[in-house]
PDB file of C-alpha atoms in Angstrom:
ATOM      1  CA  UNK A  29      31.319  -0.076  -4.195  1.00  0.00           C
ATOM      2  CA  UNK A  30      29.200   1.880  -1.518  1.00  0.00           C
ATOM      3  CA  UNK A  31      27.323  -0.495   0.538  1.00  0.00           C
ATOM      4  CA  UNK A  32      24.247   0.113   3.283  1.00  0.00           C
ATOM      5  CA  UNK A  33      23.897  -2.840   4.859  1.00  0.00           C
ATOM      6  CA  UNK A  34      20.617  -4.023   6.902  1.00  0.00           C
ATOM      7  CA  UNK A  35      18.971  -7.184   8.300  1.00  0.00           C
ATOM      8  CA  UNK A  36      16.252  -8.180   6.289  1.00  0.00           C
ATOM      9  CA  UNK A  37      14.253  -8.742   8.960  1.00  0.00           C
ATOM     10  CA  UNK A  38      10.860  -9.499   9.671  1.00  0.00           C
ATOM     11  CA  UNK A  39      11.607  -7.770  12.851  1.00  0.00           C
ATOM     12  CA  UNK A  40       8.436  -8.471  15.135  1.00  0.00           C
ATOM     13  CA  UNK A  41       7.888  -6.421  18.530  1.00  0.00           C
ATOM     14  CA  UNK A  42       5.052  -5.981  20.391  1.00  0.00           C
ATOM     15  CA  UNK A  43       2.317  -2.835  20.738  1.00  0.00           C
ATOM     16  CA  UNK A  44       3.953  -0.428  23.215  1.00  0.00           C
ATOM     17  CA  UNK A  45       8.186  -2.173  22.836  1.00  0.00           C
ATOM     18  CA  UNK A  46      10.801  -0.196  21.535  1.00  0.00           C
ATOM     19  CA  UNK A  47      11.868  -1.621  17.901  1.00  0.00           C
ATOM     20  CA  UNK A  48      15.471  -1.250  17.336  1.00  0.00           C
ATOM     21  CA  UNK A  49      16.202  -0.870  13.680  1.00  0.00           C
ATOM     22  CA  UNK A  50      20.172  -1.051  12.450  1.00  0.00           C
ATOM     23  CA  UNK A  51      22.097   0.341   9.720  1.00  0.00           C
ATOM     24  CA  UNK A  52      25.882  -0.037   8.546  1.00  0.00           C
ATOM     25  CA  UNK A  53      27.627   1.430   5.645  1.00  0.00           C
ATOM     26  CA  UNK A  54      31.014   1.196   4.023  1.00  0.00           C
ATOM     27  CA  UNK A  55      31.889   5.169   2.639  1.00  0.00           C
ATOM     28  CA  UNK A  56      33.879   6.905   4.701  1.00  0.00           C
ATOM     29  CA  UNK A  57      33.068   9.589   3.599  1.00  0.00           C
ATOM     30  CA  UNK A  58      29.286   9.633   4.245  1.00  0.00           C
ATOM     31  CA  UNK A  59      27.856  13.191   5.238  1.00  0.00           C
ATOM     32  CA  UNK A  60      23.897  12.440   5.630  1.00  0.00           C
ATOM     33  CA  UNK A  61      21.984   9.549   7.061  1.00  0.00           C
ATOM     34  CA  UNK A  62      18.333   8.841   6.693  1.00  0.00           C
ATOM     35  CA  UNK A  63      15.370   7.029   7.553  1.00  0.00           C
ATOM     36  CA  UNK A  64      12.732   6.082   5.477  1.00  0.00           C
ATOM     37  CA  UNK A  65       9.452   4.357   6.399  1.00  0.00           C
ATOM     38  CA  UNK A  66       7.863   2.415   3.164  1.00  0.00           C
ATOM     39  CA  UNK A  67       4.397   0.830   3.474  1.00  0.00           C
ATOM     40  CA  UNK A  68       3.453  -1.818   1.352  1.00  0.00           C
ATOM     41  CA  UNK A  69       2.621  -0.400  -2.375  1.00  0.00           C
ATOM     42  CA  UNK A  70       3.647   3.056  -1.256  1.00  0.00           C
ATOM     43  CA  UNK A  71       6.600   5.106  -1.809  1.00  0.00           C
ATOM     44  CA  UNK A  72       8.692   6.159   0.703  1.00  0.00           C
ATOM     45  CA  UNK A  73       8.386   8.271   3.125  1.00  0.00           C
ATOM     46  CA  UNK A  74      11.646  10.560   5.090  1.00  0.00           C
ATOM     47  CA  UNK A  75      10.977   9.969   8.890  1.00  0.00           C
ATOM     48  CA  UNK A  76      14.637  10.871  10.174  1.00  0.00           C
ATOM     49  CA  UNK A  77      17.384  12.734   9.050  1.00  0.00           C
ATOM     50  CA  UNK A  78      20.869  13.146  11.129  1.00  0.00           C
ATOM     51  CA  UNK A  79      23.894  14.554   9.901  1.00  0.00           C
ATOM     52  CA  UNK A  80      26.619  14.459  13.150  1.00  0.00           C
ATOM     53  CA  UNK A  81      27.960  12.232  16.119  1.00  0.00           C
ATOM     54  CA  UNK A  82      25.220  11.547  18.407  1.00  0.00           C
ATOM     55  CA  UNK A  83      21.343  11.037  18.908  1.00  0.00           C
ATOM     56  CA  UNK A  84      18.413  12.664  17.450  1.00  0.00           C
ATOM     57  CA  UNK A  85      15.005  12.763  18.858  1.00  0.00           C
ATOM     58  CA  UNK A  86      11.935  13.455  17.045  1.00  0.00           C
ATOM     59  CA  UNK A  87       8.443  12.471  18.919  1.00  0.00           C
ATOM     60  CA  UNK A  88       8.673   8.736  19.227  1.00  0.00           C
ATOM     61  CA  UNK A  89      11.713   8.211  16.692  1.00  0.00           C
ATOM     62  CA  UNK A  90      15.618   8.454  17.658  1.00  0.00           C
ATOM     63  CA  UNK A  91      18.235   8.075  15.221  1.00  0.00           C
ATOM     64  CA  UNK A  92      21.525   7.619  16.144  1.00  0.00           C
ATOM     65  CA  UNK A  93      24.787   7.640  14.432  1.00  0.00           C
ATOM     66  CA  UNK A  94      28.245   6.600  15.309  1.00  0.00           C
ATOM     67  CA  UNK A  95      30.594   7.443  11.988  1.00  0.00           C
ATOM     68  CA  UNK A  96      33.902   5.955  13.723  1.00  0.00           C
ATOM     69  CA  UNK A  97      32.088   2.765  13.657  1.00  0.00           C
ATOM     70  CA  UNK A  98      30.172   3.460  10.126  1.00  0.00           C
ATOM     71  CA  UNK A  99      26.889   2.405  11.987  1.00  0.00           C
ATOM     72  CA  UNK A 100      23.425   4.817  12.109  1.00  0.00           C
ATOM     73  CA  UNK A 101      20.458   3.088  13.871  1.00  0.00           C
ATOM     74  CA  UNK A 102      16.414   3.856  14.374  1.00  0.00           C
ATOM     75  CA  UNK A 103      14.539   3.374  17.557  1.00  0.00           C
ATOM     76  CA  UNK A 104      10.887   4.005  17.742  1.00  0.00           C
ATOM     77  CA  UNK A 105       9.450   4.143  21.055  1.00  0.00           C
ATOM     78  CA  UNK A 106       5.798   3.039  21.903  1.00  0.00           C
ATOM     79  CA  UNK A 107       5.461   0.722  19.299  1.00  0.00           C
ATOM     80  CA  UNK A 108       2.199   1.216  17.289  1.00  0.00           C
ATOM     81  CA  UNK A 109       0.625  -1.449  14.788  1.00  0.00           C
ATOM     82  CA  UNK A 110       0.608   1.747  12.309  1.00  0.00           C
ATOM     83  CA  UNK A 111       4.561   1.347  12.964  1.00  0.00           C
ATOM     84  CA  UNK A 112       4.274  -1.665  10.425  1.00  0.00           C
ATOM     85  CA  UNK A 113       6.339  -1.001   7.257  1.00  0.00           C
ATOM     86  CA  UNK A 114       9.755  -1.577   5.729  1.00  0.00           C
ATOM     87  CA  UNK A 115      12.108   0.618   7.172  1.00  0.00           C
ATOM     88  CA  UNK A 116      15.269   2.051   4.524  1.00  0.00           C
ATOM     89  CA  UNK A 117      18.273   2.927   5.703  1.00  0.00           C
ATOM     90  CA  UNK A 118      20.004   5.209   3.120  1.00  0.00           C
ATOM     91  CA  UNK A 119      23.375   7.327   2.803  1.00  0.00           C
ATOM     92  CA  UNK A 120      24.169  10.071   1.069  1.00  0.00           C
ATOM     93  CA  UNK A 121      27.997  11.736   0.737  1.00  0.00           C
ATOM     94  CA  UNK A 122      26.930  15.399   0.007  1.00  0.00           C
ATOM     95  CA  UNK A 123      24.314  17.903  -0.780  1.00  0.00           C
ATOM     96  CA  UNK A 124      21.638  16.971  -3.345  1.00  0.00           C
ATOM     97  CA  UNK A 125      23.678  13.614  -3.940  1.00  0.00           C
ATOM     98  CA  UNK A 126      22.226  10.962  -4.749  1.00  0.00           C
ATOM     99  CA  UNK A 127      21.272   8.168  -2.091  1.00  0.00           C
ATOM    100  CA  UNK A 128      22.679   4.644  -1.165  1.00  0.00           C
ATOM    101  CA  UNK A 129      19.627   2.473  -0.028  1.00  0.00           C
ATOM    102  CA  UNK A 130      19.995  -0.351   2.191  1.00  0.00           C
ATOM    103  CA  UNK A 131      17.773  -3.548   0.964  1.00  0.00           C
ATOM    104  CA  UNK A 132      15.336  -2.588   4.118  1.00  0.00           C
ATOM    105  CA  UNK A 133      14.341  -4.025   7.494  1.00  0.00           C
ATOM    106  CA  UNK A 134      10.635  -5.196   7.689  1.00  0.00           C
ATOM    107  CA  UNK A 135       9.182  -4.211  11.461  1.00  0.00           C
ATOM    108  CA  UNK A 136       6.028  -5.951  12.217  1.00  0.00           C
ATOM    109  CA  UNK A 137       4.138  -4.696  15.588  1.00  0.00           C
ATOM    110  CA  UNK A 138       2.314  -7.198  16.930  1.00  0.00           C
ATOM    111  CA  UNK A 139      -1.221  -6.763  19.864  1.00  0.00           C
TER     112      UNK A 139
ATOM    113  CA  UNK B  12       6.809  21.480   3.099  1.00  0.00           C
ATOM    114  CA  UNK B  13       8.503  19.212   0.513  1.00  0.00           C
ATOM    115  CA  UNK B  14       5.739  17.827  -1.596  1.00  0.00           C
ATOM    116  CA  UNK B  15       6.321  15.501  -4.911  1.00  0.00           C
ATOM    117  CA  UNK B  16       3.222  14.469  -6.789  1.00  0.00           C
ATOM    118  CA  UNK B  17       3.959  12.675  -9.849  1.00  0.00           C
ATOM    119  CA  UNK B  18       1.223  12.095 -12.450  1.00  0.00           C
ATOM    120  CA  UNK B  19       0.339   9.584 -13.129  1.00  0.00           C
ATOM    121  CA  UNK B  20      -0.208   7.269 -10.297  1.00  0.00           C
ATOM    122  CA  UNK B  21      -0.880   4.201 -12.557  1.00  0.00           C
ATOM    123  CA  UNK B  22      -0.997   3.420 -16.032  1.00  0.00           C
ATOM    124  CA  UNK B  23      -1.482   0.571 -18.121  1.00  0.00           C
ATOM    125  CA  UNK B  24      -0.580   0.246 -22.275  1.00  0.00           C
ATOM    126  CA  UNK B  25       0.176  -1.933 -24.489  1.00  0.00           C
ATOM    127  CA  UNK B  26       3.720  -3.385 -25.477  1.00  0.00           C
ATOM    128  CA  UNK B  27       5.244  -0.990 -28.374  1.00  0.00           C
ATOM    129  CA  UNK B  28       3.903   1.776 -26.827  1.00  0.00           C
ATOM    130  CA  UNK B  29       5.236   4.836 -25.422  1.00  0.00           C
ATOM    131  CA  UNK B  30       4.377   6.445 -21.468  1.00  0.00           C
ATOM    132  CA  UNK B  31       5.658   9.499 -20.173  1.00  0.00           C
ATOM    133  CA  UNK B  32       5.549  10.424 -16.258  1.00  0.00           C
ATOM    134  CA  UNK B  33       5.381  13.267 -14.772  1.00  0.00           C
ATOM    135  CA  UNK B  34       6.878  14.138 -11.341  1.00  0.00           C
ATOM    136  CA  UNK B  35       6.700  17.742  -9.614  1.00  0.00           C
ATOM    137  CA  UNK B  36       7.768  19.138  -6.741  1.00  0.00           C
ATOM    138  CA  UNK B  37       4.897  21.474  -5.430  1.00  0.00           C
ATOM    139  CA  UNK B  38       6.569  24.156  -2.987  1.00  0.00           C
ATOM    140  CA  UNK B  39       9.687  23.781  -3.688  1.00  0.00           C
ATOM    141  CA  UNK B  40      12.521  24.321  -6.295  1.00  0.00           C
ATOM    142  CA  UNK B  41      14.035  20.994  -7.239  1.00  0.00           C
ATOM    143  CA  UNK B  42      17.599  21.577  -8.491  1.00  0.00           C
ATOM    144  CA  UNK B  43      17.888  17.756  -8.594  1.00  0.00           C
ATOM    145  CA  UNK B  44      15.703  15.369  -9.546  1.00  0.00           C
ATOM    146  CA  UNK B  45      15.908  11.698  -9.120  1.00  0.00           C
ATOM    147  CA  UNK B  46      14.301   8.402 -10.597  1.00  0.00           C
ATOM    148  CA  UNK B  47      14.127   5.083  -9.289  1.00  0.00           C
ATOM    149  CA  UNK B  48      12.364   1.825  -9.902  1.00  0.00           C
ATOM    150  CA  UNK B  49      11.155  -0.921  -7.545  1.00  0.00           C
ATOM    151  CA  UNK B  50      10.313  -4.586  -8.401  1.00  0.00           C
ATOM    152  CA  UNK B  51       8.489  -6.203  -6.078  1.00  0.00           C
ATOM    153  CA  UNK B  52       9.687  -6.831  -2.624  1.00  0.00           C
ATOM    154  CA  UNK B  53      12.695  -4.930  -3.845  1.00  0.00           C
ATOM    155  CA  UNK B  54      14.267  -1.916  -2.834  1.00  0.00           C
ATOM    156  CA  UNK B  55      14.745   0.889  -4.793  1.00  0.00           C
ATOM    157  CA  UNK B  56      16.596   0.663  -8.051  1.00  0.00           C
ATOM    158  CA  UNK B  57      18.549   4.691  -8.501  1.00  0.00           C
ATOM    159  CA  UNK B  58      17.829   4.628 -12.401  1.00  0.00           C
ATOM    160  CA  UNK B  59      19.271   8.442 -13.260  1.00  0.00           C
ATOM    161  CA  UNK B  60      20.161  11.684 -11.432  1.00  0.00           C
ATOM    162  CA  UNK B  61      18.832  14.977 -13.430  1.00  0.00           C
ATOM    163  CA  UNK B  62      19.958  18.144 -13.230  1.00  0.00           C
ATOM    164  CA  UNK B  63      17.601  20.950 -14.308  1.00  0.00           C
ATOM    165  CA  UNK B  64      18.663  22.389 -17.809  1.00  0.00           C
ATOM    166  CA  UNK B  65      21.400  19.698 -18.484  1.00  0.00           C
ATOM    167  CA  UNK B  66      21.349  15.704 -19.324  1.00  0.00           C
ATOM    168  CA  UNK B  67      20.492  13.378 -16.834  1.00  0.00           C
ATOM    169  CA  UNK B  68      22.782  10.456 -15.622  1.00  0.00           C
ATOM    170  CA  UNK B  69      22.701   7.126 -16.106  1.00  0.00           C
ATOM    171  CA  UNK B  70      23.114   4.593 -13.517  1.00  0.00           C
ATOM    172  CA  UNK B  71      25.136   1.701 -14.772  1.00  0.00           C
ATOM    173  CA  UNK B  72      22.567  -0.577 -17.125  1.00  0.00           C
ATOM    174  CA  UNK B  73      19.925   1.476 -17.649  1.00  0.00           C
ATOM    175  CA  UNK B  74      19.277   2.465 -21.417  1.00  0.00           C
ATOM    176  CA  UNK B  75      19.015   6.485 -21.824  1.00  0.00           C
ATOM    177  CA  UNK B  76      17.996   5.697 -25.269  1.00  0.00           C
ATOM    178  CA  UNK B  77      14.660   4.014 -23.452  1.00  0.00           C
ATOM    179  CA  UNK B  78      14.359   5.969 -20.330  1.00  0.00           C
ATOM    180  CA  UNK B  79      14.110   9.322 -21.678  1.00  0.00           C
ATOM    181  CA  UNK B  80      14.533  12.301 -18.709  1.00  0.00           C
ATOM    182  CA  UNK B  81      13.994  15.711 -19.511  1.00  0.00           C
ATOM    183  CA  UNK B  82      14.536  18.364 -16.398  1.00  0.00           C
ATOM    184  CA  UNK B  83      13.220  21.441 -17.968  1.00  0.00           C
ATOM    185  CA  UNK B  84      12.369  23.581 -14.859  1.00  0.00           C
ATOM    186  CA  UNK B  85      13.295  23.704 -11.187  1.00  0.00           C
ATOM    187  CA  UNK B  86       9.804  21.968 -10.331  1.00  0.00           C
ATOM    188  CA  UNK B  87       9.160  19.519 -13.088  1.00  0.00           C
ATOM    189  CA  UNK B  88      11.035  16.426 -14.427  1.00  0.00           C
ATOM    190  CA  UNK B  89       9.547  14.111 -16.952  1.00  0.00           C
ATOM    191  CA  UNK B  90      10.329  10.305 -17.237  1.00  0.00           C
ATOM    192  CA  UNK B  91       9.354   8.855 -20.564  1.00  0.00           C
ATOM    193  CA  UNK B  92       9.875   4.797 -21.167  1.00  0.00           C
ATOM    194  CA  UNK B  93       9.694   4.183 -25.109  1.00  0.00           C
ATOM    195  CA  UNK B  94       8.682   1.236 -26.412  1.00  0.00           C
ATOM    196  CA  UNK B  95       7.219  -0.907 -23.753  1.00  0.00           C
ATOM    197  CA  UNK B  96       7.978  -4.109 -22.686  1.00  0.00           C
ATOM    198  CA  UNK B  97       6.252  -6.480 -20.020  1.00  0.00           C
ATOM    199  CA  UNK B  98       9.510  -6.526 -18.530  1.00  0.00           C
ATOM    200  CA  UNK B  99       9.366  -2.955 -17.685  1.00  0.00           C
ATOM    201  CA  UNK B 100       6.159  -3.005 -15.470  1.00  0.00           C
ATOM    202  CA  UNK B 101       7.412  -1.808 -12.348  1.00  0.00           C
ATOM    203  CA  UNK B 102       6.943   0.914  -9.852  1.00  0.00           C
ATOM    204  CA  UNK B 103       8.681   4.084 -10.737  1.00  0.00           C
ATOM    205  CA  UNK B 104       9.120   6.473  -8.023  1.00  0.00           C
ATOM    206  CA  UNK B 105      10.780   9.786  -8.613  1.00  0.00           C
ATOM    207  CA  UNK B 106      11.945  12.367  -5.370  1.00  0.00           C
ATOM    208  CA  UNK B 107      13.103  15.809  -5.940  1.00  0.00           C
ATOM    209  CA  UNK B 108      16.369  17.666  -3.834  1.00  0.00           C
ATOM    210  CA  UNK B 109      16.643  21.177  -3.557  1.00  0.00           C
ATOM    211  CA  UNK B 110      20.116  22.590  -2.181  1.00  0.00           C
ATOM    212  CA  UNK B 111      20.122  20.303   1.032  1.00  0.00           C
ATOM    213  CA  UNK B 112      20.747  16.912   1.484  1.00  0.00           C
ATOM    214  CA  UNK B 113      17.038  15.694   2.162  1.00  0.00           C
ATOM    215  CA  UNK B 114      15.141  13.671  -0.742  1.00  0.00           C
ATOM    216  CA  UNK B 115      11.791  14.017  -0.694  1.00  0.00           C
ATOM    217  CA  UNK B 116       9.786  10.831  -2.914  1.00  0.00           C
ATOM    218  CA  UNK B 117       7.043  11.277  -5.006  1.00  0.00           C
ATOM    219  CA  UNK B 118       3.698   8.971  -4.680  1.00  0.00           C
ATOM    220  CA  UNK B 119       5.260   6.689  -7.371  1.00  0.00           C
ATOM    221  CA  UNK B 120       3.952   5.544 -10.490  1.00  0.00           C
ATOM    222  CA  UNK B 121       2.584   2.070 -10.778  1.00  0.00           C
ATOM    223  CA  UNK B 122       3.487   1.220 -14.621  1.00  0.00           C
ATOM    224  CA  UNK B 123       1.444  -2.611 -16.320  1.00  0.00           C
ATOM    225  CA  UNK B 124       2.680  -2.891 -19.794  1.00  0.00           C
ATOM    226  CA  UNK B 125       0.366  -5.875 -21.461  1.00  0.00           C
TER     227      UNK B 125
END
């Protein structure tokens, strides 16, 4: 059974802070990690993508993977109340394959 | 790039009936298609996988016989739930892959069957 594990949250940092968002996953054999961003009542949105070892940076948003210890992760710089959604951590193990979802973490940016 | 609309964005019928949705990927060819449902404050359900020009796949649970997926071109997929139940008012969401690993969601379609 694939698993994407995340803390429910709510997660709660203030206007400007850097939220830290956190991800693991049990397949091995995982090949592509996202990041989605889901607003209340909307559907959801790709933000990140990241495919090796490493850091990605993309404006305010840096994902960050570590497959030895099966763990991807989110930060988003400069915190913005507009930052306020449920963020979904979600694996896939190959082209056009279909996705493992984590349950979500809930950020809340607070003035 | 990589824009899903799906039609429509809400509907409401009655129990019995029939409601077909329609989700398209707008500049870009879709050879996968995927649908998923979302209770509320719930993540997203993977309901089937569709392939265009061959049967979708089932997730463990789901009726095919009642969630009816054709994938008859590289930019449209249609999700059809037959007779109706209350207990199938949800939020359907489809996204659409091309030959990459991204997913790309649709607006979602909020379904209220009475």
């Amino acid at each position: 059974q694939k698993e994407v594990e995340q803390n429910s949250g709510p997660l709660s940092v203030p206007e400007g802070a850097i939220a830290s968002l956190n991800c693991t996953y049990s397949d091995r054999v995982s090949q592509s990690f996202f990041w989605y961003r889901q607003y209340s009542g909307k559907s959801p949105e790709l933000i990140m993508s990241i495919y090796s070892n490493g850091d990605k940076e993309d404006g305010r948003f840096t994902a960050q993977l570590n497959k030895a210890s099966q763990y991807v992760s989110l930060l988003i710089r400069d915190s913005q109340p507009s930052d306020s959604a449920t963020y979904l951590c979600a694996v896939g193990t190959g082209t056009a394959s279909k996705l493992t979802f984590g349950t979500g973490t809930r950020l809340q940016v607070t003035l | 790039g990589a824009v899903v609309s799906q039609h429509p964005s809400w509907v409401i019928c009655k129990s019995g009936t029939s409601v077909k949705i329609e989700c398209r990927s707008l500049d870009f060819q879709a050879t996968t298609m995927f649908w998923y449902r979302q209770f509320p404050k719930q993540s997203l359900m993977l309901m089937a996988t569709s392939n265009e020009g061959s049967k979708a796949t089932y997730e463990q649970g789901v009726e095919k016989d009642k969630f009816l997926i054709n994938h008859a071109s590289l930019t449209l997929s249609t999700l059809t739930v037959t007779s109706a139940h209350p207990e199938d008012s949800s939020f359907y969401i489809c996204s659409a892959s091309a030959s990459s690993y991204e997913q790309y969601f649709g607006p979602g379609t909020r379904l209220t069957v009475t």
